[in-house]
Structure formats: C-alpha cells, structure tokens
PDB file of C-alpha atoms and ligand atoms in Angstrom:
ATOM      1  CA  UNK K1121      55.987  -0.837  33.829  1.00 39.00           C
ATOM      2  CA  UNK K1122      54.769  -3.827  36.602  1.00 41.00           C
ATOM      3  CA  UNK K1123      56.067  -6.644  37.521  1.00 42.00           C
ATOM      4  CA  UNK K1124      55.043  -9.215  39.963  1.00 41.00           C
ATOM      5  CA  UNK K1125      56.998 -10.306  42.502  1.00 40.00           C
ATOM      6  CA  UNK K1126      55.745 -13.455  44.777  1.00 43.00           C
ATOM      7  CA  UNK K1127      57.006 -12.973  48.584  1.00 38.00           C
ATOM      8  CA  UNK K1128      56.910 -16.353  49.707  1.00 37.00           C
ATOM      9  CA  UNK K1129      57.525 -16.368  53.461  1.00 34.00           C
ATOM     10  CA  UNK K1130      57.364 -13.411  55.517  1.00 36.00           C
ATOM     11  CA  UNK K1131      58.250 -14.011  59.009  1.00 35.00           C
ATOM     12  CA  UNK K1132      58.166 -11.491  62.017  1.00 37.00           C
ATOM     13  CA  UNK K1133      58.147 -11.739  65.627  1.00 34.00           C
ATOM     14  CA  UNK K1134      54.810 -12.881  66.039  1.00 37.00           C
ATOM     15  CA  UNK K1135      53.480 -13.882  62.759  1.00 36.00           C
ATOM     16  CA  UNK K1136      52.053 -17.053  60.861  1.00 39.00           C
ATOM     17  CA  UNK K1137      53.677 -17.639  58.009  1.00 35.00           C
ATOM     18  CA  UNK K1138      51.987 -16.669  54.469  1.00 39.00           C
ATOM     19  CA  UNK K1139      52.317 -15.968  50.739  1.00 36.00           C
ATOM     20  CA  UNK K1140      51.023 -13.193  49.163  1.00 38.00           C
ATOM     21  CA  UNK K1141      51.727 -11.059  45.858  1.00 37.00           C
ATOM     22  CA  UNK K1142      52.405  -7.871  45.762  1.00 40.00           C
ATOM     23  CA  UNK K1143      52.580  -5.463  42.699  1.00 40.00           C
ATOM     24  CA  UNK K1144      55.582  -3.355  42.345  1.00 43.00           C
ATOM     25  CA  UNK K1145      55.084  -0.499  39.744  1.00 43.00           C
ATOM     26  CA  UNK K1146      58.886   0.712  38.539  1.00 50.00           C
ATOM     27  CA  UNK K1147      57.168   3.997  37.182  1.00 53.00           C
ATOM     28  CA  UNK K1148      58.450   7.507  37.373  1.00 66.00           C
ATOM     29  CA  UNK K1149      56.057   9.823  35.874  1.00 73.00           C
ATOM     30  CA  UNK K1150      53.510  12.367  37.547  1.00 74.00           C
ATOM     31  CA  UNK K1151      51.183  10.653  36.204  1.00 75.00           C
ATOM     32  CA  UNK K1152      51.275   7.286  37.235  1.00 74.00           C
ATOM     33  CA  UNK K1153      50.753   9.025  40.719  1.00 79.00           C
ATOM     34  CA  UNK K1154      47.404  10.416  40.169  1.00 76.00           C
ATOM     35  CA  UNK K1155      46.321   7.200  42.662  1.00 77.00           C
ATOM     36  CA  UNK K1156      48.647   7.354  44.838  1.00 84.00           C
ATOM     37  CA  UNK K1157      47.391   8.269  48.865  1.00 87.00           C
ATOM     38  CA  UNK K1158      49.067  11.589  48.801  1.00 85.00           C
ATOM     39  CA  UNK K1159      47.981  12.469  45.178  1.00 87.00           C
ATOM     40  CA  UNK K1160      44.469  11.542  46.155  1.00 88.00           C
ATOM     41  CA  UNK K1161      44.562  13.663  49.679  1.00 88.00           C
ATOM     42  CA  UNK K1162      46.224  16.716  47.627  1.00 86.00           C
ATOM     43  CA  UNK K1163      43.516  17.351  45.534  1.00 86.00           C
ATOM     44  CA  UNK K1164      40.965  16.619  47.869  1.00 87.00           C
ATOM     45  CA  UNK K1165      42.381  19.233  50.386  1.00 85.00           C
ATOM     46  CA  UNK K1166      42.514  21.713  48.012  1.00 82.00           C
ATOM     47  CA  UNK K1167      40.382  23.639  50.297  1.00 78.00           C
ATOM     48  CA  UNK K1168      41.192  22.385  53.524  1.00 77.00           C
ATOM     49  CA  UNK K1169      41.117  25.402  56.228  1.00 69.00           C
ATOM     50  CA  UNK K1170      38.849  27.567  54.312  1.00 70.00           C
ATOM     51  CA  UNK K1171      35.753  26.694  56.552  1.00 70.00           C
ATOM     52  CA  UNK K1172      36.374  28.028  59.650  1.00 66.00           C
ATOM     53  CA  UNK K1173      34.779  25.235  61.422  1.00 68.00           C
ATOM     54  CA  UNK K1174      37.481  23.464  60.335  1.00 73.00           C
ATOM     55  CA  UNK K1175      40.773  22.500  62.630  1.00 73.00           C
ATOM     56  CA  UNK K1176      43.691  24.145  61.147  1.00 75.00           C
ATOM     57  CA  UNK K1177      45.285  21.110  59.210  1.00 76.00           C
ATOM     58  CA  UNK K1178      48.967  20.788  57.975  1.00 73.00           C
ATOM     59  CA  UNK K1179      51.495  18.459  57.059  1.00 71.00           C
ATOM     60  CA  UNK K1180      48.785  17.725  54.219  1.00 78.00           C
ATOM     61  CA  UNK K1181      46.488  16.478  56.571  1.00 83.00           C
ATOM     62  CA  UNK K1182      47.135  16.416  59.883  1.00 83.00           C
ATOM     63  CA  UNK K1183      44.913  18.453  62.055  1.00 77.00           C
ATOM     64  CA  UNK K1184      46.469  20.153  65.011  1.00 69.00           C
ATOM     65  CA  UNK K1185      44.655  22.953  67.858  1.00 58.00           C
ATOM     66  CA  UNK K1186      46.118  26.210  67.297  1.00 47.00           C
ATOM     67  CA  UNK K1187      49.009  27.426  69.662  1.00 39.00           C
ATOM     68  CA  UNK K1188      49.829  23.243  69.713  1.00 36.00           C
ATOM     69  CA  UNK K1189      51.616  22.993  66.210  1.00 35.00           C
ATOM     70  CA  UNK K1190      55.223  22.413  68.132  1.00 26.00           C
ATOM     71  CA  UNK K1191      54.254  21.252  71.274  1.00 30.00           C
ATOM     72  CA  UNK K1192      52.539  17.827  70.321  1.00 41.00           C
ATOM     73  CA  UNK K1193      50.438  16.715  73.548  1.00 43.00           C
ATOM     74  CA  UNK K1194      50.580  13.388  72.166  1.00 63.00           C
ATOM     75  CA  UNK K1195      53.912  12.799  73.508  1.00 40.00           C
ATOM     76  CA  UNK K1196      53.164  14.226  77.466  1.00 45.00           C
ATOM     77  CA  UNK K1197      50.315  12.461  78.119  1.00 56.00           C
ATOM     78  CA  UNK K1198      49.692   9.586  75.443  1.00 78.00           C
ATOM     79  CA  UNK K1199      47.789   9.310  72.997  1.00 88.00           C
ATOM     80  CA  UNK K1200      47.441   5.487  72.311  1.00 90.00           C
ATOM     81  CA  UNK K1201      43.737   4.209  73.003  1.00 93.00           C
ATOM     82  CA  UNK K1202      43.717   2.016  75.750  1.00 93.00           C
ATOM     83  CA  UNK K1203      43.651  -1.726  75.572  1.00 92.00           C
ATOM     84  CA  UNK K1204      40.969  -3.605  76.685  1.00 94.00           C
ATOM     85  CA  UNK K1205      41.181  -6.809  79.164  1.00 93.00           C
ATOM     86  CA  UNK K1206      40.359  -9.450  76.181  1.00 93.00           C
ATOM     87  CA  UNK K1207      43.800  -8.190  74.349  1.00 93.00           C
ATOM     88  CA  UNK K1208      42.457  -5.917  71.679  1.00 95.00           C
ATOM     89  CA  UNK K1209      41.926  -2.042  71.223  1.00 96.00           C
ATOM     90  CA  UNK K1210      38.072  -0.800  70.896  1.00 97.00           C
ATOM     91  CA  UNK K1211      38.161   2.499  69.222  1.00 98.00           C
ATOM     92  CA  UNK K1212      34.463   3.494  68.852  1.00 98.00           C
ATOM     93  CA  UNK K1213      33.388   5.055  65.838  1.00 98.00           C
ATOM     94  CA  UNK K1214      30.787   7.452  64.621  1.00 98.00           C
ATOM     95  CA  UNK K1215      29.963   7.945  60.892  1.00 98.00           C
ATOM     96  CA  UNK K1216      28.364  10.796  59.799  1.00 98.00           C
ATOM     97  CA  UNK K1217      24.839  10.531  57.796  1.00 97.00           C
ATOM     98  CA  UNK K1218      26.327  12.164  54.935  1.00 96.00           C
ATOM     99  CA  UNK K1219      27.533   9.262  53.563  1.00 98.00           C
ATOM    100  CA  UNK K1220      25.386   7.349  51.001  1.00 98.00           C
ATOM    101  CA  UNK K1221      24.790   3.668  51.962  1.00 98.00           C
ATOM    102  CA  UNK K1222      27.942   2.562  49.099  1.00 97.00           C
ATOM    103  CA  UNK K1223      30.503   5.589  51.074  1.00 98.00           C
ATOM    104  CA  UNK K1224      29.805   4.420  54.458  1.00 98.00           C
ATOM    105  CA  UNK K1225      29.881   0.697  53.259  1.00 98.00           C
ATOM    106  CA  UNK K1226      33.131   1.724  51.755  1.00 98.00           C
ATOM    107  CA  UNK K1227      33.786   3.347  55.100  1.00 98.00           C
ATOM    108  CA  UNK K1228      33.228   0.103  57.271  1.00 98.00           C
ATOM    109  CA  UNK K1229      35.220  -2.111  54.997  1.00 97.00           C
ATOM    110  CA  UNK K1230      38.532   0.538  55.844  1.00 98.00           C
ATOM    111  CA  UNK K1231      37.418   0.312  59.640  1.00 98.00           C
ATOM    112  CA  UNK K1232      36.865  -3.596  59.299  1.00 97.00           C
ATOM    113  CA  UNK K1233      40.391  -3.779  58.095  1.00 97.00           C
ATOM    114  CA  UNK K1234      42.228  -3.821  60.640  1.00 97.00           C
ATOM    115  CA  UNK K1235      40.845  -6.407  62.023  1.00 96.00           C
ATOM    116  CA  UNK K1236      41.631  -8.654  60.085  1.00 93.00           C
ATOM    117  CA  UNK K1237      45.251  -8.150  60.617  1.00 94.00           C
ATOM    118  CA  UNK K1238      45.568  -6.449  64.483  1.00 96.00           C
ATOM    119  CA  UNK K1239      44.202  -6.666  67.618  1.00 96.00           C
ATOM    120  CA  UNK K1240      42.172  -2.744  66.788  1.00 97.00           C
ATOM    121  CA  UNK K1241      38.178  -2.930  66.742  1.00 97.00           C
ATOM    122  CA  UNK K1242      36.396  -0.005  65.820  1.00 98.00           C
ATOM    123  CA  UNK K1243      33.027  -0.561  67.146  1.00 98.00           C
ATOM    124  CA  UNK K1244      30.287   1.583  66.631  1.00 98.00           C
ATOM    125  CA  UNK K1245      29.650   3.927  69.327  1.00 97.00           C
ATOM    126  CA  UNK K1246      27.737   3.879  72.232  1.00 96.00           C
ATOM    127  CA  UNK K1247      28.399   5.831  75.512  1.00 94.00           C
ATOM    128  CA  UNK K1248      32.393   5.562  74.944  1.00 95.00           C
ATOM    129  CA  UNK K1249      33.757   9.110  75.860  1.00 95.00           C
ATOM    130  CA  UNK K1250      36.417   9.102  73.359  1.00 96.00           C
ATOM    131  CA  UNK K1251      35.599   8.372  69.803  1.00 97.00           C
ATOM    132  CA  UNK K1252      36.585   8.910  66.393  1.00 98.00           C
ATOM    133  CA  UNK K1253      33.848  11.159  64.541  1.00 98.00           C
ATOM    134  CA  UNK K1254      33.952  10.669  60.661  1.00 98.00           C
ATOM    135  CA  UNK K1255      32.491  13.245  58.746  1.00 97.00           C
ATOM    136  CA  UNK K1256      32.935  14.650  54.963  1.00 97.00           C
ATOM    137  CA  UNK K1257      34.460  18.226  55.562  1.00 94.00           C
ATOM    138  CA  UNK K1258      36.653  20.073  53.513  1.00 90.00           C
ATOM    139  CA  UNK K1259      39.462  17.325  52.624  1.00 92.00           C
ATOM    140  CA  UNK K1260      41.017  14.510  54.330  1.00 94.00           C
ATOM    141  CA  UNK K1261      42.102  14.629  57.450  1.00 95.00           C
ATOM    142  CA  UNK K1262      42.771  13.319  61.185  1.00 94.00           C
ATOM    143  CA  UNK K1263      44.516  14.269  64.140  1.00 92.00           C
ATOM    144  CA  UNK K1264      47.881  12.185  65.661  1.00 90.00           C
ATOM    145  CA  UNK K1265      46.664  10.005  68.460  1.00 91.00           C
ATOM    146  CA  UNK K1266      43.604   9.757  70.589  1.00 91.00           C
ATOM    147  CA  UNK K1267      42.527  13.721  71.157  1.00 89.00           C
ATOM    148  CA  UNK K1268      40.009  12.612  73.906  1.00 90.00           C
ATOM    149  CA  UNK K1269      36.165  13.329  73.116  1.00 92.00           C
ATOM    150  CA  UNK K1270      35.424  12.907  69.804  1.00 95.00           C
ATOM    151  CA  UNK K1271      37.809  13.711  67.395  1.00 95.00           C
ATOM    152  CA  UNK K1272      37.186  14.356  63.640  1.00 95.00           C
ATOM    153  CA  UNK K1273      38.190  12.150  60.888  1.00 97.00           C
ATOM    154  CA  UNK K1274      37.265  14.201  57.708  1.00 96.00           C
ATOM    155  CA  UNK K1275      36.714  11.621  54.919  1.00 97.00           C
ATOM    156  CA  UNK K1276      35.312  14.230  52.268  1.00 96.00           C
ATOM    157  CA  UNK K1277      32.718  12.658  49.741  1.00 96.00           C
ATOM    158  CA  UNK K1278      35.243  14.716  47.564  1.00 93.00           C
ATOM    159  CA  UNK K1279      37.992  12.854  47.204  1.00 93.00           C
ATOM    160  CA  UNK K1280      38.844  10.494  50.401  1.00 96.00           C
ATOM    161  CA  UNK K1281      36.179   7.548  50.456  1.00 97.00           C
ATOM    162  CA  UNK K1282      38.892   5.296  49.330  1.00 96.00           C
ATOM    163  CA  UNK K1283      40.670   2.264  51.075  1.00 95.00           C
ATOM    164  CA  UNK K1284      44.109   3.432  51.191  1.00 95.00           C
ATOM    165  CA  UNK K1285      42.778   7.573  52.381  1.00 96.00           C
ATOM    166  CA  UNK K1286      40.651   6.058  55.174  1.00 97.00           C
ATOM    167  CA  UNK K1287      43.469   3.645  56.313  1.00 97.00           C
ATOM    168  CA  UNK K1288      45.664   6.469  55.926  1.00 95.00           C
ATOM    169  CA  UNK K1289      43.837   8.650  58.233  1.00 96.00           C
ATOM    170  CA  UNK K1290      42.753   6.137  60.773  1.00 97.00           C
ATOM    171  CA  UNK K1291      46.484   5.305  61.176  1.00 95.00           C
ATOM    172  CA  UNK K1292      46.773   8.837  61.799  1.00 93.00           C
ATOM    173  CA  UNK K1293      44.078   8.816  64.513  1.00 94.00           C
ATOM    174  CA  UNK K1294      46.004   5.525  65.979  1.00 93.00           C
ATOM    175  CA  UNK K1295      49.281   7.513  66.512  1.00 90.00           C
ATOM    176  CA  UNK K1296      50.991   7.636  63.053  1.00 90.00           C
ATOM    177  CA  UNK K1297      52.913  10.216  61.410  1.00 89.00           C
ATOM    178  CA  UNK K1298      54.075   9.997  57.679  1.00 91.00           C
ATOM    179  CA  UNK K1299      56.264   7.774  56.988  1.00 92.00           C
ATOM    180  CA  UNK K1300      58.992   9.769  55.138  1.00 92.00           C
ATOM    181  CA  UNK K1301      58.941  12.115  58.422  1.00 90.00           C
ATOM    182  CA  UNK K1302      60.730   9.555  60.661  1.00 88.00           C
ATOM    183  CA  UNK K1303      64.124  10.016  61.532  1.00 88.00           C
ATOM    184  CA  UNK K1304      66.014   8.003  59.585  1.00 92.00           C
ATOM    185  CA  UNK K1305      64.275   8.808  56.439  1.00 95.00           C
ATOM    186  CA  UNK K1306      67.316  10.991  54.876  1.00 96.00           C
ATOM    187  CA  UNK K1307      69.315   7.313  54.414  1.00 96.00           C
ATOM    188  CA  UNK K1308      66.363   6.191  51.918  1.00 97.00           C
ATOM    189  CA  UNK K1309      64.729   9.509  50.489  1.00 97.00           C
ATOM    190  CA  UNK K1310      66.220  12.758  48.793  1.00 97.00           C
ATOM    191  CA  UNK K1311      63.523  15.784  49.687  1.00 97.00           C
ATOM    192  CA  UNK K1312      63.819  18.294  46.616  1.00 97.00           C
ATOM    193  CA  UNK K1313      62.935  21.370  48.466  1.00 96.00           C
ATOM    194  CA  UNK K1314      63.254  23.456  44.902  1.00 97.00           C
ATOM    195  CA  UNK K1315      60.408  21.347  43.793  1.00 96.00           C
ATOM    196  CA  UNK K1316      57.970  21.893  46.620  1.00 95.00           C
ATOM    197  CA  UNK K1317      55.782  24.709  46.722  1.00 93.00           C
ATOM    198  CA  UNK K1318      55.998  27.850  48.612  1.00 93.00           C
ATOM    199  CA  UNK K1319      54.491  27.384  51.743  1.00 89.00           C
ATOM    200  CA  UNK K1320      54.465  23.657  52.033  1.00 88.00           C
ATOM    201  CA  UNK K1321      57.937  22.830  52.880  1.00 90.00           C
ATOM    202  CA  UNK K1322      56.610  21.943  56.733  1.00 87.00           C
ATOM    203  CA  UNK K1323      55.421  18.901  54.777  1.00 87.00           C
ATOM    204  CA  UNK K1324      58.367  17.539  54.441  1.00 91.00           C
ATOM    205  CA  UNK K1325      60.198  18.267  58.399  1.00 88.00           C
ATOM    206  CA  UNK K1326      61.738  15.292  59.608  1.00 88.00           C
ATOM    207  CA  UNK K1327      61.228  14.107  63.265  1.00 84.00           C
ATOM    208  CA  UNK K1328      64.243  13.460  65.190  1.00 84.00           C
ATOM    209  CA  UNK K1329      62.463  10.822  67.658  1.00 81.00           C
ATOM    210  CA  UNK K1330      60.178   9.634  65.705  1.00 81.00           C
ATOM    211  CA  UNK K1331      59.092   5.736  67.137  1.00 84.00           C
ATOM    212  CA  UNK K1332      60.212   3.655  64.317  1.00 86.00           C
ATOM    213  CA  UNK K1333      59.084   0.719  66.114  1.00 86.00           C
ATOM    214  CA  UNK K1334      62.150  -1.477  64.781  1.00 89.00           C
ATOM    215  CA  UNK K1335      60.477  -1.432  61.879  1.00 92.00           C
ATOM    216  CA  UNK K1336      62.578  -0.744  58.404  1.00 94.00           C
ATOM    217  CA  UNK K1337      61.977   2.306  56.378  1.00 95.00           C
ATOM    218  CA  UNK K1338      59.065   1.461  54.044  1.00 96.00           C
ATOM    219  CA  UNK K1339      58.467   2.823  50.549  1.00 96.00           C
ATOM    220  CA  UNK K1340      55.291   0.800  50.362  1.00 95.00           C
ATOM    221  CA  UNK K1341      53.643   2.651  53.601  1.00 95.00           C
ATOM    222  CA  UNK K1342      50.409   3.908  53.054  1.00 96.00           C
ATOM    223  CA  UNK K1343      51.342   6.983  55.017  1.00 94.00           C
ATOM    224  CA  UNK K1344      54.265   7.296  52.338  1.00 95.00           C
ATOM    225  CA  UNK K1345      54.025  10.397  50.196  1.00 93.00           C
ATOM    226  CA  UNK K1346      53.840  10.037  46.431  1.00 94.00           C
ATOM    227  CA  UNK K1347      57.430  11.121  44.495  1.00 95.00           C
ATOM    228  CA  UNK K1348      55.326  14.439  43.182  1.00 94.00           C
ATOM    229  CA  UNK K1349      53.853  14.972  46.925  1.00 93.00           C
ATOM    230  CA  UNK K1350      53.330  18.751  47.021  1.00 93.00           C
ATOM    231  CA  UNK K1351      54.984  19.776  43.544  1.00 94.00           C
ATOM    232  CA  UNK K1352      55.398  23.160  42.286  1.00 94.00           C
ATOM    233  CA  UNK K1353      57.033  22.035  38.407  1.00 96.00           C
ATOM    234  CA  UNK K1354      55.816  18.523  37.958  1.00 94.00           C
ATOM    235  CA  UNK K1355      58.967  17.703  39.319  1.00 95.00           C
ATOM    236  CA  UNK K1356      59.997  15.189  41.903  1.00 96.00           C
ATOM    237  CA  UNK K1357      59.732  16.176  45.919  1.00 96.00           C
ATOM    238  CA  UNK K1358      61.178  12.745  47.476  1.00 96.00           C
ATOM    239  CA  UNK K1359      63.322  10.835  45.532  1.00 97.00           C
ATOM    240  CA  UNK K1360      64.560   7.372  46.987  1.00 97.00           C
ATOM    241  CA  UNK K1361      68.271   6.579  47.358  1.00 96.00           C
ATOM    242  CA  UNK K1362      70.262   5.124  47.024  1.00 96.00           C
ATOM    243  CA  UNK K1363      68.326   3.735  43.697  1.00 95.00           C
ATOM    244  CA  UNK K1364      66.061   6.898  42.752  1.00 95.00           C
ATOM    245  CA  UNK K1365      63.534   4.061  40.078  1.00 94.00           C
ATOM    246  CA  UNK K1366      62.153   2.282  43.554  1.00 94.00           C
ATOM    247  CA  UNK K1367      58.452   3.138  43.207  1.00 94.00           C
ATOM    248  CA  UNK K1368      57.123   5.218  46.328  1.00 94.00           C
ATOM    249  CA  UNK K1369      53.916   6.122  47.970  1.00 92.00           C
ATOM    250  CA  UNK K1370      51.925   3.846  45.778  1.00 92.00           C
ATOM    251  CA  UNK K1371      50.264   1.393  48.325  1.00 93.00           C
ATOM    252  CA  UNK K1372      46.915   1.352  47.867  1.00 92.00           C
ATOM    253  CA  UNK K1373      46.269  -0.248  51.387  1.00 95.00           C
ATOM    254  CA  UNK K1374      47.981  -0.888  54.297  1.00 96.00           C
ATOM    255  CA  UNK K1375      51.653  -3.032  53.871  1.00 95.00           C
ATOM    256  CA  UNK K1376      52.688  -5.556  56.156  1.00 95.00           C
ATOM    257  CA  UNK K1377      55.391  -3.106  57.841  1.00 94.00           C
ATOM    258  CA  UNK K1378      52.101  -0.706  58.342  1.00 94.00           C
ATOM    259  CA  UNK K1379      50.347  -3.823  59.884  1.00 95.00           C
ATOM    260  CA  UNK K1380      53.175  -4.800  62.003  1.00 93.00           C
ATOM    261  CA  UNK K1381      53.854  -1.630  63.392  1.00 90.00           C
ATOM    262  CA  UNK K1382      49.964  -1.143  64.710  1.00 92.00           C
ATOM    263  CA  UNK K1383      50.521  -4.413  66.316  1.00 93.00           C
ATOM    264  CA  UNK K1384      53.943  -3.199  67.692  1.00 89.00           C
ATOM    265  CA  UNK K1385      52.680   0.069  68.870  1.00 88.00           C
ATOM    266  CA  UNK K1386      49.357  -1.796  70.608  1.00 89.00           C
ATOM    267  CA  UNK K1387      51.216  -4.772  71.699  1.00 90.00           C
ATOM    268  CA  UNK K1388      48.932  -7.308  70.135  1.00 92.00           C
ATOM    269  CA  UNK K1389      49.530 -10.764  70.429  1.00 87.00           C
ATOM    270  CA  UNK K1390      48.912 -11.936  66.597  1.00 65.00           C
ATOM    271  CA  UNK K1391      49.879 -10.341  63.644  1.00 57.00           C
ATOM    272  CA  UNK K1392      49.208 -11.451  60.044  1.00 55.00           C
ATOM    273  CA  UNK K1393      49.006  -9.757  56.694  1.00 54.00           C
ATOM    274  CA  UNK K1394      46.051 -10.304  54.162  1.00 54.00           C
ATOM    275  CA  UNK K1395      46.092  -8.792  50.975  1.00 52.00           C
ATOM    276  CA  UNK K1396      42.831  -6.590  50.084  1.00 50.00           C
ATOM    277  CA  UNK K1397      43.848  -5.773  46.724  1.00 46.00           C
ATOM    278  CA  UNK K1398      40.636  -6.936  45.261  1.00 44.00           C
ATOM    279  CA  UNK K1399      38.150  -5.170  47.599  1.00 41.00           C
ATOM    280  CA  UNK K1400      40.603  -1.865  46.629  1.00 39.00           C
ATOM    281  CA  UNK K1401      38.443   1.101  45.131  1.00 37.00           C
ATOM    282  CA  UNK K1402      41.625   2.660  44.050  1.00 36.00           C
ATOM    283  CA  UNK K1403      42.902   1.796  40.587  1.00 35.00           C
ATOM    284  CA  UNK K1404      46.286  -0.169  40.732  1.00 34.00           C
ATOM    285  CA  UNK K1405      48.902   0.060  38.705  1.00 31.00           C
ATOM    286  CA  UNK K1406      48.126  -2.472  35.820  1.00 28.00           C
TER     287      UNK K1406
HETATM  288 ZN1   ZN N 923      48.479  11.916  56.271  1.00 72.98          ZN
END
C-alpha cells in the first residue's frame, strides 16, 4: 500500500527552501523488497569473493585489504578526498569499457548526481593519482573512504547499474558506512539475528563511533538495508521500532538526510535536495 505524502518545507542549516514528494510504501512483505538497494546488491553478490582478483568484500559490500578488517585505516589517516580551492570536491573517475554506451550513460547520470545537490564533482580522469576505478566484477562493491591510487568500484553489468546501487557505492567510496550500522541505530531498528544467515551476522555489527553527522537516524537512506537484508526464512532481519510497519531500505536514490550529510562531511557551502525519481531505473513502489 502507497501513499503520498507532500513535504512542504524542508529547512536545514544551509539549505534553500523546497517542496518535493516523496513516496512512502507501508509494505511488509519480502517481496515488495525485491527493489530495494540491499535486495538488489544481495543477489548481485551472490558470487562476490570467488574470483580471486577480487578484494575480499563483507558487510555485503564493502571491500576491505586482508589483515585490515578491524583496524580501519580510514580513521588514522583520513580518508575524505580533499577539497579543492573553488569549494567543491573533484573525485576523478574512470569507467571501465565494459559498459555498453546505455550502462555507462546510466553510470554518469549516478556520478552527475551529486552534483546537483553537493559540492562533489567526479570528473573524468586525467593524471589525478587517486581515483575511483569502476569496473563490472563479481557484485557490487566499494571500499570506505579514499584508498589512495585507484580504488575499485565494482558496478557488475549483473545486477548494480542502477541509480540507487551506484549512489550506494559511491557514498561508500566518499566515507559512508550503512546506515543501520551507526551507533544509535538500536533506538530505531530491532536486528533479528535468528533470521540472518549463518555467516552473515558481521552484516549487521553496530559501530560505536560511528560520525552521525547530527544527522537523525534515517529509514529512507540509500545505504539502509532492506527489512529481509540477508534472510535465512523469509523472515525479517531489521525491524524498526518503536512502530515495526515504517517502510525501510526502500530509497531508490539518495534522501535529503543522505544529501545533507555529504555536504556535512565535505563542508560544502550549499545544500539542496532534487528529486530524481523520474530518471530512476529502479521500479518504485506504485
Ligand atoms: Zn553497501
């Protein structure tokens, strides 16, 4: 079931004032989630880590160096990409020719977003040092943070050339964890460890000092999991309290929280939200 609810004014610390809709699906089956990020990202990882060229990946799709996994070296020597003297963040980009012209136009719309809405500009790459590399490998996936060099993004041609996935993972590559990993996430969500599958309970850790960016928890994150994230029964993993009908995990782009948290976390100047939902890929919930 959908209903529409109008947000009329939405103001934040540095934002213009606008009205956009939103859709908010109060839907609690498994399969309702079959767009959701995670959903999406499950199946395509299905065999993520088999090819040994591979980074190891976990926490669904984060990629992390082996003999790292605890130690994050995100947090002793930074990971942000630097700002440039104009105000915004360049983040070059490579995109692998393995893309057909509609992927990597696909591709370049995700990476266009967020400028639209932050002060981040992936530009194509040129001599920059440090760059994201996006290529179709086994799954989605992206390390936390700027890695230094060039860092995979896997967008696989299986699976991940969709708005919200490529969001998803560039937020990654921008410093982002999941959202229902920060550490205040057991006052909105209930994690149903007897519903996860062997193995895969690391998906669900919490970090204790997690940079919430005095932002508010945030259902609607695209780097929220989906209520059947990593399911063993068809039974629910994360279940929101205290009112367990609030739909999670089913943005199909980035929400206005995600967009003012980049701009938090970068310090830019102007922050505004524009609703994409029409240039979406990704079925919605009508
Ligand atoms: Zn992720």
């Amino acid at each position: 079931m959908c209903s529409v609810l109008q947000l009329a004014v939405l103001t934040l610390v540095f934002c213009s004032v606008h009205s956009f809709t939103i859709q908010v699906c109060l839907s609690n089956s498994i399969d309702d989630d079959e767009f959701s990020v995670s959903t999406l990202i499950e199946k395509a990882n299905a065999n993520v880590g088999k090819d040994e060229n591979d980074p190891k990946v976990m926490f669904g799709d984060i990629a992390v160096y082996t003999g790292l996994q605890s130690a994050d070296p995100c947090t002793a020597r930074g990971c942000l990409w630097p700002k440039s003297s104009d105000g915004n963040v360049y983040v070059a980009y490579r995109i692998s020719n393995q893309y057909s012209q509609r992927e990597r136009n696909t591709i370049v719309q995700g990476l266009r977003s967020f400028s639209r809405s932050t002060c981040i500009r992936f530009t194509p790459r040129r001599r920059q040092r440090d760059f994201v590399d996006i290529q179709s490998r086994s799954g989605c996936f992206s390390f936390v943070g700027r890695r230094g060099n060039g860092q995979v993004v896997s967008l696989s041609r299986r699976g991940c050339v969709f708005q919200s996935v490529i969001q998803h993972e560039l937020l990654h590559a921008l410093g982002f964890n999941h959202e229902q990993t920060r550490s205040d996430r057991d006052q909105h969500v209930r994690i149903l460890l007897q519903n996860v599958i062997r193995g895969q309970e690391h998906n669900f850790r919490r970090i204790r000092n997690s940079r919430n960016l005095g932002t508010p928890y945030d259902y609607n994150s695209v780097m929220h999991y989906g209520r059947f994230a990593f399911s063993s029964n068809r039974q629910p993993t994360i279940v929101p309290v205290p009112n367990p009908n609030v739909a999670i995990g089913r943005a199909n782009q980035m929400s206005p929280t995600d967009i003012l948290r980049v701009n938090r976390l970068y310090a830019c100047s102007t922050y505004h939200f524009e609703p994409q939902l029409k240039n979406s890929n990704i079925k919605s919930c009508l």
